[in-house]
Short mmCIF file of C-alpha atoms in Angstrom, two decimals:
data_model
loop_
_atom_site.label_atom_id
_atom_site.label_comp_id
_atom_site.label_asym_id
_atom_site.label_seq_id
_atom_site.Cartn_x
_atom_site.Cartn_y
_atom_site.Cartn_z
CA MET F 50 36.59 54.71 -52.81
CA ILE F 51 36.84 51.40 -51.05
CA LYS F 52 39.13 48.85 -52.68
CA GLU F 53 36.56 46.14 -53.15
CA LYS F 54 39.09 43.81 -54.73
CA ARG F 55 41.27 43.97 -51.61
CA ILE F 56 38.36 43.13 -49.32
CA ILE F 57 37.39 40.19 -51.51
CA LYS F 58 40.94 38.82 -51.54
CA ARG F 59 41.29 39.13 -47.78
CA ILE F 60 37.99 37.43 -47.14
CA ALA F 61 39.06 34.59 -49.44
CA ALA F 62 42.29 34.38 -47.43
CA GLY F 63 40.35 33.99 -44.17
CA ASP F 64 40.78 37.50 -42.76
CA GLU F 65 37.91 38.11 -40.36
CA LYS F 66 38.66 41.84 -40.22
CA ALA F 67 37.87 42.05 -43.92
CA LEU F 68 34.52 40.35 -43.30
CA GLU F 69 33.80 42.81 -40.50
CA LEU F 70 34.53 45.67 -42.87
CA LEU F 71 32.13 44.19 -45.42
CA ILE F 72 29.47 44.04 -42.70
CA ASP F 73 30.10 47.68 -41.75
CA ILE F 74 29.64 48.74 -45.37
CA TYR F 75 26.69 46.59 -46.39
CA SER F 76 24.72 45.58 -43.28
CA SER F 77 22.19 48.39 -43.78
CA TYR F 78 21.62 47.44 -47.40
CA VAL F 79 21.30 43.75 -46.57
CA GLY F 80 18.94 44.57 -43.71
CA SER F 81 16.84 46.72 -46.04
CA VAL F 82 16.54 43.92 -48.60
CA ILE F 83 15.55 41.43 -45.93
CA TYR F 84 12.98 43.86 -44.53
CA ALA F 85 11.61 44.40 -48.04
CA VAL F 86 10.88 40.66 -48.26
CA ILE F 87 10.00 39.82 -44.68
CA GLY F 88 8.55 43.16 -43.64
CA ARG F 89 6.78 43.33 -40.35
CA SER F 90 6.33 39.58 -39.93
CA MET F 91 9.69 39.41 -38.15
CA THR F 92 11.40 41.38 -35.42
CA ARG F 93 14.56 43.45 -35.82
CA GLU F 94 16.48 40.68 -34.06
CA ASP F 95 15.19 38.15 -36.61
CA ILE F 96 16.29 40.44 -39.43
CA GLU F 97 19.76 40.82 -37.89
CA GLU F 98 19.98 37.04 -37.55
CA THR F 99 19.01 36.67 -41.21
CA ALA F 100 21.56 39.30 -42.22
CA ALA F 101 24.17 37.32 -40.33
CA ASP F 102 23.23 34.25 -42.39
CA VAL F 103 23.96 36.29 -45.52
CA PHE F 104 27.44 37.31 -44.40
CA ALA F 105 28.16 33.81 -43.13
CA GLU F 106 27.35 32.58 -46.65
CA VAL F 107 29.90 35.06 -48.02
CA TRP F 108 32.51 33.72 -45.61
CA LEU F 109 31.84 30.13 -46.61
CA HIS F 110 31.74 30.85 -50.36
CA PRO F 111 34.04 33.80 -51.08
CA GLU F 112 34.62 32.51 -54.62
CA LYS F 113 31.15 33.87 -55.49
CA LEU F 114 32.22 37.45 -54.79
CA ARG F 115 33.28 39.40 -57.84
CA GLU F 116 34.68 42.90 -58.00
CA GLY F 117 31.97 45.34 -59.01
CA LYS F 118 29.17 42.86 -58.19
CA VAL F 119 29.46 42.55 -54.42
CA LYS F 120 26.34 44.57 -53.66
CA GLN F 121 24.28 42.64 -56.21
CA PHE F 122 25.49 39.33 -54.81
CA LEU F 123 24.69 40.35 -51.24
CA GLY F 124 21.27 41.58 -52.33
CA ALA F 125 20.47 38.30 -54.10
CA VAL F 126 21.60 36.17 -51.16
CA ALA F 127 19.67 38.42 -48.75
CA ARG F 128 16.51 38.09 -50.79
CA ASN F 129 16.79 34.30 -51.13
CA THR F 130 17.61 33.84 -47.47
CA ALA F 131 14.64 35.99 -46.45
CA ARG F 132 12.33 34.08 -48.80
CA ASN F 133 13.46 30.79 -47.29
CA LYS F 134 12.64 32.11 -43.83
CA LEU F 135 9.18 33.05 -45.04
CA ARG F 136 8.65 29.58 -46.48
CA LYS F 137 9.57 28.04 -43.17
CA ARG F 138 6.87 30.12 -41.58
CA ASP F 139 4.39 28.85 -44.20
CA THR F 140 3.90 32.27 -45.71
CA ALA F 141 3.00 31.07 -49.19
CA ILE F 142 3.07 33.16 -52.32
CA SER F 143 -0.05 32.56 -54.40
CA ILE F 144 0.31 32.57 -58.15
CA ASP F 145 -2.45 32.79 -60.74
CA GLU F 146 -2.61 32.68 -64.53
CA ASN F 147 -2.00 36.43 -64.82
CA ASP F 148 1.46 35.91 -63.44
CA PHE F 149 2.65 33.75 -66.35
CA LEU F 150 4.20 34.48 -69.73
CA LEU F 151 4.84 32.02 -72.53
CA PHE F 152 8.45 32.53 -73.56
CA ASP F 153 10.16 31.40 -76.70
CA ASP F 154 12.52 28.51 -75.84
CA SER F 155 15.48 30.53 -77.04
CA PHE F 156 15.03 32.94 -74.09
CA GLU F 157 16.19 30.22 -71.74
CA SER F 158 18.75 28.53 -73.95
CA GLU F 159 20.43 31.51 -75.60
CA VAL F 160 20.20 34.37 -73.15
CA ASP F 161 22.60 34.38 -70.20
CA ARG F 162 21.83 35.81 -66.79
CA HIS F 163 23.50 39.14 -67.42
CA GLU F 164 21.58 39.67 -70.67
CA LYS F 165 18.31 38.70 -68.96
CA SER F 166 19.03 41.30 -66.30
CA GLU F 167 19.50 43.95 -68.98
CA ILE F 168 16.30 42.91 -70.79
CA ILE F 169 14.36 43.13 -67.54
CA ASN F 170 15.80 46.57 -66.79
CA ASP F 171 14.80 47.77 -70.27
CA ALA F 172 11.31 46.33 -69.81
CA LEU F 173 10.91 47.98 -66.42
CA LYS F 174 11.77 51.36 -67.92
CA THR F 175 8.52 51.19 -69.90
CA LEU F 176 6.57 51.28 -66.61
CA SER F 177 5.80 54.48 -64.73
CA ASP F 178 7.74 55.06 -61.51
CA ALA F 179 4.75 54.04 -59.41
CA GLU F 180 4.04 50.94 -61.53
CA ARG F 181 7.70 49.92 -61.44
CA ASP F 182 7.97 50.30 -57.67
CA ILE F 183 4.91 48.12 -57.09
CA PHE F 184 5.94 45.55 -59.72
CA ILE F 185 9.39 45.11 -58.13
CA ARG F 186 7.97 44.93 -54.61
CA PHE F 187 5.48 42.27 -55.69
CA TYR F 188 7.52 40.09 -58.04
CA TYR F 189 11.05 40.53 -56.69
CA TYR F 190 10.58 41.17 -53.00
CA ASN F 191 7.40 39.02 -52.87
CA GLN F 192 5.43 41.59 -50.88
CA ASN F 193 1.71 40.99 -51.06
CA SER F 194 -0.79 43.68 -52.04
CA LYS F 195 -1.69 44.47 -48.44
CA MET F 196 1.99 44.99 -47.47
CA ILE F 197 2.53 47.24 -50.50
CA SER F 198 -0.61 49.21 -49.76
CA GLU F 199 0.52 49.84 -46.16
CA SER F 200 4.09 50.75 -47.14
CA LEU F 201 3.02 53.21 -49.83
CA CYS F 202 -0.12 54.40 -48.04
CA ILE F 203 -2.34 53.72 -51.03
CA PRO F 204 -5.48 51.58 -51.33
CA VAL F 205 -5.11 47.90 -52.17
CA SER F 206 -7.26 48.48 -55.25
CA THR F 207 -4.68 50.98 -56.52
CA VAL F 208 -1.93 48.43 -55.97
CA THR F 209 -3.89 45.85 -57.94
CA THR F 210 -4.58 48.23 -60.80
CA ARG F 211 -0.98 49.39 -61.12
CA LEU F 212 0.25 45.82 -60.92
CA SER F 213 -2.05 44.83 -63.73
CA ARG F 214 -0.80 47.73 -65.88
CA GLY F 215 2.77 46.79 -65.08
CA ARG F 216 2.22 43.19 -66.17
CA LYS F 217 0.68 44.32 -69.44
CA LYS F 218 3.55 46.68 -70.23
CA MET F 219 6.12 44.00 -69.40
CA LYS F 220 4.31 41.54 -71.69
CA ASP F 221 4.05 44.11 -74.46
CA PHE F 222 7.79 44.80 -74.24
CA MET F 223 8.71 41.11 -74.31
CA ALA F 224 6.38 40.53 -77.27
CA GLN F 225 7.84 43.48 -79.13
CA LYS F 226 11.34 42.03 -78.67
CA GLY F 227 10.18 38.62 -79.84
CA TRP F 228 10.74 36.79 -76.55
CA ILE F 229 7.10 35.78 -76.19
CA MET P 291 8.12 27.75 -72.19
CA LYS P 292 5.88 28.98 -69.40
CA LYS P 293 7.53 31.20 -66.83
CA SER P 294 6.04 33.33 -64.12
CA PHE P 295 6.96 36.94 -63.52
CA PHE P 296 8.41 35.72 -60.24
CA GLU P 297 10.84 33.47 -62.11
CA LEU P 298 11.64 36.20 -64.60
CA MET P 299 12.43 38.66 -61.83
CA ASP P 300 14.90 36.21 -60.28
CA ASN P 301 17.28 37.65 -62.88
CA TYR P 302 16.69 41.23 -61.77
CA GLU P 303 19.58 43.06 -60.10
CA PRO P 304 18.27 46.02 -58.08
CA GLU P 305 20.42 49.04 -57.33
CA ASP P 306 18.81 49.64 -53.95
CA ALA P 307 16.16 48.28 -51.62
CA PRO P 308 12.69 49.93 -51.78
CA GLU P 309 13.13 51.52 -48.37
CA GLU P 310 15.86 51.79 -45.76
CA TYR P 311 15.80 49.65 -42.69
CA SER P 312 18.53 50.14 -40.14
CA ILE P 313 20.10 47.25 -38.23
CA SER P 314 23.09 47.10 -35.91
CA ALA P 315 26.30 46.14 -37.72
CA GLU P 316 27.86 45.21 -34.37
CA ASN P 317 25.03 42.79 -33.61
CA VAL P 318 25.38 41.25 -37.06
CA LYS P 319 29.15 40.82 -36.60
CA GLU P 320 28.66 39.08 -33.28
CA ILE P 321 26.11 36.67 -34.73
CA VAL P 322 28.23 35.98 -37.83
CA MET P 323 31.33 35.14 -35.79
CA ARG P 324 29.28 32.79 -33.67
CA LYS P 325 27.92 31.05 -36.77
CA ILE P 326 31.42 30.77 -38.26
CA ASP P 327 32.85 29.32 -35.05
CA ASN P 328 30.07 26.77 -34.91
CA HIS P 329 30.57 25.83 -38.52
CA GLU P 330 34.34 25.39 -38.27
CA GLY P 331 33.99 23.12 -35.25
CA LYS P 332 35.50 23.21 -31.80
CA ALA P 333 39.14 22.80 -32.87
CA LYS P 334 41.22 25.62 -31.38
CA ILE P 335 43.89 25.70 -34.05
CA ARG P 336 43.03 27.84 -37.08
CA ILE P 337 43.16 26.04 -40.40
CA ARG P 338 44.01 28.17 -43.39
CA ARG P 339 40.68 28.24 -45.17
CA LYS P 340 40.26 27.59 -48.87
CA ALA P 341 37.40 28.48 -51.14
CA ILE P 342 34.89 25.63 -51.28
CA ALA P 343 33.33 24.75 -54.62
CA VAL P 344 29.70 23.83 -55.13
CA MET P 345 29.06 20.19 -56.00
CA ALA P 346 27.89 19.62 -59.54
CA ALA P 347 24.22 18.69 -59.77
CA ALA P 348 24.25 15.77 -62.18
CA ALA P 349 24.14 11.98 -62.31
CA THR P 350 27.95 11.96 -62.17
CA VAL P 351 29.25 13.60 -59.02
CA THR P 352 32.74 14.69 -58.10
CA ALA P 353 32.99 14.18 -54.36
CA VAL P 354 34.42 16.47 -51.72
CA GLY P 355 36.72 14.79 -49.25
CA VAL P 356 35.61 14.65 -45.64
CA GLY P 357 38.18 14.75 -42.89
CA ALA P 358 38.37 12.55 -39.81
CA ALA P 359 35.81 13.18 -37.10
CA ALA P 360 38.13 13.98 -34.20
CA TYR P 361 41.72 15.02 -34.48
CA THR P 362 44.40 17.35 -33.30
CA LEU P 363 46.82 19.12 -35.55
CA GLY P 364 50.56 18.85 -35.47
CA ARG P 365 53.49 19.14 -37.81
CA SER P 366 54.51 16.14 -39.81
CA SER P 367 58.23 16.15 -40.46
CA ASN P 368 58.00 13.38 -43.07
CA THR P 369 56.05 15.56 -45.43
CA ALA P 370 57.81 18.85 -44.68
CA HIS P 371 59.16 20.54 -47.75
CA LYS P 372 61.30 23.61 -48.07
CA PHE P 373 58.43 25.60 -49.56
CA PHE P 374 55.84 24.64 -47.00
CA GLU P 375 55.05 24.07 -43.42
CA THR P 376 52.76 21.10 -43.38
CA TYR P 377 49.99 20.73 -40.87
CA ASN P 378 48.46 17.31 -41.02
CA ALA P 379 45.81 15.78 -38.83
CA VAL P 380 46.80 12.93 -36.54
CA SER P 381 43.82 10.68 -36.30
CA LYS P 382 42.72 9.72 -32.83
CA ALA P 383 40.45 7.04 -34.16
CA ASP P 384 41.49 3.47 -33.54
CA ASN P 385 40.75 1.97 -36.94
CA GLY P 386 41.61 -1.61 -36.05
CA ASP P 387 40.75 -4.15 -38.67
CA LEU P 388 37.91 -2.28 -40.35
CA TYR P 389 38.43 -3.02 -43.97
CA ALA P 390 36.28 -5.48 -45.87
CA SER P 391 38.93 -5.61 -48.54
CA SER P 392 42.19 -3.94 -49.31
CA ARG P 393 44.44 -3.99 -52.32
CA VAL P 394 48.11 -3.23 -52.72
CA LEU P 395 48.79 -1.61 -56.05
CA ASP P 396 52.09 -1.82 -57.79
CA VAL P 397 52.38 1.82 -58.71
CA GLU P 398 55.46 2.67 -60.66
CA ASP P 399 57.40 5.82 -60.42
CA ILE P 400 55.63 7.47 -57.49
CA LYS P 401 57.04 10.93 -57.29
CA ASN P 402 57.83 13.19 -54.39
CA ILE P 403 57.04 16.87 -54.37
CA ASP P 404 60.34 18.06 -55.81
CA ALA P 405 59.97 15.80 -58.81
CA ASN P 406 56.53 17.25 -59.51
CA ILE P 407 57.62 20.87 -59.43
CA HIS P 408 58.27 21.98 -62.95
CA GLU P 409 61.30 24.19 -62.89
CA GLU P 410 60.83 27.67 -64.21
CA ASN P 411 63.35 30.40 -64.67
CA THR P 412 61.53 33.64 -65.39
CA VAL P 413 62.97 36.75 -63.77
CA ILE P 414 61.25 40.12 -63.96
CA GLU P 415 62.91 43.29 -62.69
CA SER P 416 61.26 46.48 -61.53
CA ASN P 417 62.68 49.42 -59.66
CA GLY P 418 65.73 47.50 -58.48
CA SER P 419 63.77 44.47 -57.26
CA THR P 420 63.14 41.17 -58.99
CA ILE P 421 60.39 38.60 -58.89
CA GLU P 422 61.44 35.20 -60.14
CA LEU P 423 59.08 32.41 -61.03
CA THR P 424 61.07 29.41 -59.82
CA GLY P 425 58.57 26.57 -60.23
CA SER P 426 55.04 25.51 -60.97
CA MET P 427 52.76 22.60 -60.25
CA TYR P 428 49.34 22.30 -61.76
CA ASP P 429 46.55 20.00 -62.73
CA ASP P 430 42.93 20.46 -63.79
CA GLN P 431 41.86 21.53 -60.31
CA SER P 432 44.45 24.06 -59.23
CA ALA P 433 47.78 25.65 -59.97
CA LEU P 434 50.55 26.31 -57.48
CA LEU P 435 53.22 28.81 -58.44
CA PHE P 436 56.50 29.42 -56.64
CA PHE P 437 58.12 32.83 -56.59
CA THR P 438 61.12 34.52 -55.04
CA LEU P 439 61.17 38.27 -54.47
CA THR P 440 64.56 39.92 -54.08
CA ALA P 441 64.43 43.50 -52.82
CA PRO P 442 67.27 46.02 -53.03
CA GLU P 443 70.15 45.46 -50.60
CA GLY P 444 69.37 46.79 -47.16
CA THR P 445 65.66 45.97 -47.34
CA VAL P 446 64.76 43.44 -44.66
CA LEU P 447 61.97 41.04 -45.54
CA ASP P 448 60.81 39.23 -42.46
CA ILE P 449 58.40 36.28 -42.53
CA ASP P 450 56.79 37.39 -39.24
CA THR P 451 55.38 40.44 -41.02
CA ASP P 452 52.00 40.06 -42.69
CA TYR P 453 52.76 41.08 -46.26
CA GLU P 454 50.35 41.59 -49.09
CA PHE P 455 50.80 42.84 -52.63
CA ALA P 456 48.77 45.97 -53.26
CA ASP P 457 47.75 44.30 -56.48
CA SER P 458 48.15 40.73 -57.69
CA MET P 459 46.00 39.32 -60.45
CA PHE P 460 46.16 36.58 -63.03
CA ASP P 461 45.93 37.48 -66.69
CA PHE P 462 43.66 35.08 -68.60
CA GLU P 463 43.41 34.53 -72.33
CA GLY P 464 40.36 36.31 -73.67
CA SER P 465 38.86 37.49 -70.38
CA GLY P 466 41.74 39.55 -69.04
CA TYR P 467 42.56 39.97 -65.37
CA GLY P 468 40.81 37.88 -62.77
CA ALA P 469 41.34 35.20 -60.10
CA ILE P 470 39.78 35.89 -56.78
CA GLY P 471 39.95 32.32 -55.49
CA GLY P 472 43.67 32.33 -54.95
CA GLU P 473 45.92 32.58 -51.96
CA THR P 474 49.42 33.91 -51.34
CA LYS P 475 51.63 32.29 -48.74
CA PHE P 476 54.95 33.76 -47.77
CA SER P 477 57.92 31.81 -46.47
CA ASP P 478 61.50 32.79 -45.82
CA ASP P 479 64.69 30.76 -46.03
CA VAL P 480 67.04 33.19 -44.29
CA PRO P 481 65.56 35.62 -41.77
CA GLY P 482 66.77 39.20 -41.90
CA ASP P 483 67.86 39.22 -45.54
CA ASN P 484 66.34 40.96 -48.56
CA VAL P 485 64.82 37.82 -50.09
CA ILE P 486 61.46 36.23 -49.50
CA ASN P 487 59.71 33.28 -51.11
CA PHE P 488 56.02 33.06 -51.75
CA THR P 489 53.60 30.70 -53.38
CA TYR P 490 50.35 31.50 -55.06
CA GLU P 491 47.58 28.97 -55.39
CA LEU P 492 44.89 29.44 -57.97
CA GLN P 493 41.63 27.51 -58.01
CA TYR P 494 39.14 29.85 -59.60
CA ASN P 495 38.93 32.25 -62.46
CA GLY P 496 37.81 35.83 -61.94
CA ASP P 497 34.23 34.89 -62.86
CA GLY P 498 34.02 32.20 -60.21
CA SER P 499 34.43 29.29 -62.61
CA ARG P 500 37.19 26.72 -62.24
CA TYR P 501 40.44 27.89 -63.76
CA ALA P 502 41.96 26.34 -66.87
CA ALA P 503 45.74 26.22 -66.85
CA LYS P 504 46.07 26.70 -70.58
CA SER P 505 44.19 29.97 -70.37
CA ILE P 506 46.64 31.68 -68.01
CA LYS P 507 48.96 34.11 -69.75
CA GLY P 508 50.68 35.74 -66.81
CA MET P 509 50.49 37.25 -63.36
CA HIS P 510 50.70 40.89 -62.36
CA PHE P 511 52.14 42.12 -59.06
CA GLN P 512 52.43 45.62 -57.68
CA ASN P 513 53.97 47.07 -54.52
CA LEU P 514 54.59 44.76 -51.60
CA ALA P 515 53.14 46.34 -48.46
CA VAL P 516 52.41 45.45 -44.87
CA TRP P 517 48.80 44.40 -44.64
CA ASP P 518 47.93 46.17 -41.40
CA LYS P 519 49.19 49.45 -42.78
CA MET P 520 47.31 49.21 -46.03
CA ALA P 521 44.65 51.84 -46.51
CA TRP P 522 41.14 50.50 -46.94
CA TYR P 523 40.14 53.78 -48.50
CA GLY P 524 42.06 55.44 -51.31
CA ASP P 525 44.10 53.92 -54.11
CA GLU P 526 47.51 53.38 -52.59
CA PRO P 527 48.60 51.56 -49.44
CA LYS P 528 50.77 53.35 -46.92
CA ASP P 529 54.30 52.18 -46.09
CA VAL P 530 55.09 50.16 -49.18
CA VAL P 531 57.96 47.82 -48.33
CA VAL P 532 59.02 47.01 -51.88
CA GLU P 533 57.93 49.35 -54.62
CA GLY P 534 57.61 47.93 -58.10
CA GLU P 535 55.33 46.55 -60.77
CA TRP P 536 56.01 43.14 -62.26
CA TYR P 537 54.30 41.12 -64.97
CA VAL P 538 55.40 37.50 -64.94
CA PRO P 539 54.46 35.59 -68.11
CA LEU P 540 53.20 32.06 -67.53
CA ASN P 541 53.14 29.07 -69.82
CA LEU P 542 52.05 26.02 -67.87
CA THR P 543 52.78 22.95 -69.98
CA GLU P 544 53.49 19.95 -67.75
CA LYS P 545 50.82 18.69 -65.38
CA VAL P 546 51.72 16.86 -62.21
CA GLN P 547 51.61 13.10 -62.38
CA GLU P 548 48.21 11.67 -61.58
CA ILE P 549 47.73 8.10 -60.43
CA GLU P 550 44.48 6.20 -60.94
CA LEU P 551 44.06 3.92 -57.95
CA LEU P 552 41.11 1.91 -59.25
CA ASP P 553 41.54 -0.79 -61.83
CA ALA P 554 37.76 -1.29 -61.93
CA PRO P 555 34.71 0.71 -60.78
CA LEU P 556 33.95 0.27 -57.11
CA GLU P 557 30.42 -0.20 -55.73
CA VAL P 558 29.69 1.38 -52.38
CA SER P 559 26.52 1.46 -50.28
CA TYR P 560 24.92 4.45 -48.62
CA GLN P 561 21.82 4.93 -46.54
CA THR P 562 18.84 7.18 -47.29
CA ASP P 563 15.95 7.75 -44.86
CA THR P 564 14.23 4.57 -46.00
CA GLU P 565 16.61 2.28 -47.84
CA THR P 566 20.17 1.27 -48.66
CA ARG P 567 21.30 2.37 -52.09
CA THR P 568 24.38 1.83 -54.23
CA ALA P 569 26.73 4.32 -55.83
CA VAL P 570 29.62 3.49 -58.12
CA ILE P 571 33.02 5.12 -57.74
CA ASP P 572 34.32 5.25 -61.31
CA SER P 573 37.73 6.71 -60.58
CA LEU P 574 39.97 7.57 -57.64
CA ILE P 575 42.84 9.77 -58.77
CA ILE P 576 45.62 11.06 -56.58
CA SER P 577 48.42 13.47 -57.32
CA THR P 578 50.72 15.48 -55.16
CA LEU P 579 48.20 18.33 -55.34
CA GLY P 580 45.01 16.55 -54.44
CA ILE P 581 42.73 13.59 -54.62
CA LYS P 582 39.40 13.28 -56.34
CA THR P 583 36.77 10.74 -57.11
CA THR P 584 34.12 10.61 -59.78
CA GLU P 585 30.98 8.67 -59.06
CA THR P 586 27.79 7.56 -60.73
CA ILE P 587 24.89 8.15 -58.40
CA ASP P 588 21.18 8.80 -58.71
CA ALA P 589 20.94 12.60 -58.59
CA ASN P 590 17.76 12.34 -56.50
CA TYR P 591 19.73 10.83 -53.64
CA ARG P 592 23.06 12.60 -53.93
CA TYR P 593 22.50 14.52 -50.69
CA TYR P 594 22.47 11.27 -48.75
CA TYR P 595 25.78 10.16 -50.17
CA GLU P 596 28.88 11.16 -48.25
CA ASN P 597 32.24 10.25 -49.65
CA THR P 598 34.53 9.45 -46.73
CA LEU P 599 37.96 9.98 -48.21
CA LYS P 600 41.21 9.75 -46.23
CA VAL P 601 44.86 9.91 -47.20
CA VAL P 602 46.92 8.44 -44.37
CA MET P 603 50.65 9.04 -44.20
CA LYS P 604 53.29 6.64 -42.95
CA ASP P 605 53.63 8.61 -39.72
CA GLY P 606 49.94 8.10 -38.95
CA SER P 607 48.84 11.62 -39.80
CA GLU P 608 46.14 12.40 -42.36
CA ALA P 609 46.52 14.85 -45.19
CA GLU P 610 44.19 17.84 -44.98
CA ILE P 611 41.72 17.69 -47.87
CA ASN P 612 39.58 20.65 -48.92
CA ASP P 613 37.45 20.38 -52.02
CA SER P 614 39.65 17.62 -53.49
CA ARG P 615 42.83 19.67 -52.85
CA PHE P 616 45.46 18.90 -50.26
CA GLY P 617 46.08 21.68 -47.76
CA THR P 618 49.72 21.55 -48.82
CA PRO P 619 51.18 19.31 -51.56
CA VAL P 620 51.73 15.75 -50.44
CA ASP P 621 54.82 13.66 -50.95
CA LEU P 622 53.24 10.55 -52.45
CA THR P 623 56.24 8.43 -51.41
CA GLN P 624 55.17 9.08 -47.82
CA VAL P 625 51.54 8.02 -48.27
CA ASP P 626 50.71 4.80 -46.47
CA TYR P 627 47.24 4.27 -47.89
CA VAL P 628 44.13 5.92 -49.26
CA GLU P 629 40.75 4.99 -47.85
CA VAL P 630 37.46 5.68 -49.61
CA CYS P 631 34.13 4.53 -48.18
CA GLY P 632 35.84 1.91 -46.08
CA GLN P 633 37.89 0.53 -48.96
CA LYS P 634 41.65 0.76 -48.52
CA PHE P 635 44.21 1.32 -51.26
CA GLU P 636 47.93 1.15 -50.60
CA LEU P 637 50.30 2.91 -52.93
CA GLY P 638 53.01 0.28 -52.72
CA ASN P 639 55.48 2.58 -50.92
#
């Protein structure tokens, strides 16, 4: 098992070898997250460049790394960096009324990020595997219906239907817990 | 409150990506090193890097000091201290008579570094070796702790070797072990003996938040090893130089002296894309550990505002400032003046 704590400390101390080790371990994962967001709209070289932005961010802000949460942090930075690249290329995400929920104010004021993550995981468990996969691709990785349809080799209409079911189940769960 | 599923899913933490996509780690490394080199500028001498905090997003802003535009690095003997080797920037800029106004403050009781180090005398023994906490310096931004490790007779501890403790963590009240944003520096008084000194600087708690001195209960150390011989995989490093496990209790009670340089808020101008705006510097506080300002500024324009902060020593060098911390503690008796946004403040040395 890799001593994550040691890598984090050495990166914070300015050891480039530790950063290189982090890249060896996580470059595939980071590349996969970026590809999940950007997909085929960018070349492999673009994705490697974007991955490099992620690890450069780690180098500049090592205080954000926490033992046991390195992969999650890298995934979040990779996703945000990829989304920013998409925005620069004017690839807009369209949102309609179906995409909104009306939350109780306490959800924002009283629930911290870690608890929200757990609530979301519990909600996602109420979806079928297929519904969950599509829901995460659409709302987390911002893939559009056409991209999802091509990746999963299913019709766009199937994507739309499963997405709709996923939204309903998520809303039902949140309502049951009193958050909406 | 209306939120979209997109916003809700910003809090999601996936275990894995939906599908694998392979990229070249070697290509990524090459690009990263190029980006890092570009970011850290063209200077050839490596500066020991510190963690950089994120600026607070509010109407009141705590500024980050910005160093001089062009400089070379060299040692400054006036600020050298037995615990540190000081690398200060010698400004190449010819400042001339730039200042619209300057004030000489009659600051009483300016202290040097030694006077700010709170003496400690905590000795912990393990396996025939001791770690002694000999001193501490702290304020609200960081803590600097001074230790001496004495190994059994016959063990040679050499400063040219890159040492690292297999484990070293702070113990915080309530939250337990943490502190990733810290840094260990080794120094040695007498080469070839069995004693080595080291300092540990702490700026962040284990959760990434700023540390609070009163919350630190102690520090844990285990097994001093040579870094290059440490195993990345597996639990124990190879070739441990000093074997032992030490818990050093900490009770930080006396902050370093801080000096407020402003006797009234200071208005400064800054330029946006379209207009000249005004910010107010409410305080300018210096201590031997760092310098910080607090300002009142319209949050909509904070990205245009750049606090140009310099601490110039009597020998002409400038103290290295990172995130309001000095690169190494500064002897305030050797400070010639502080400059903020073109305004000069002398410390009356």
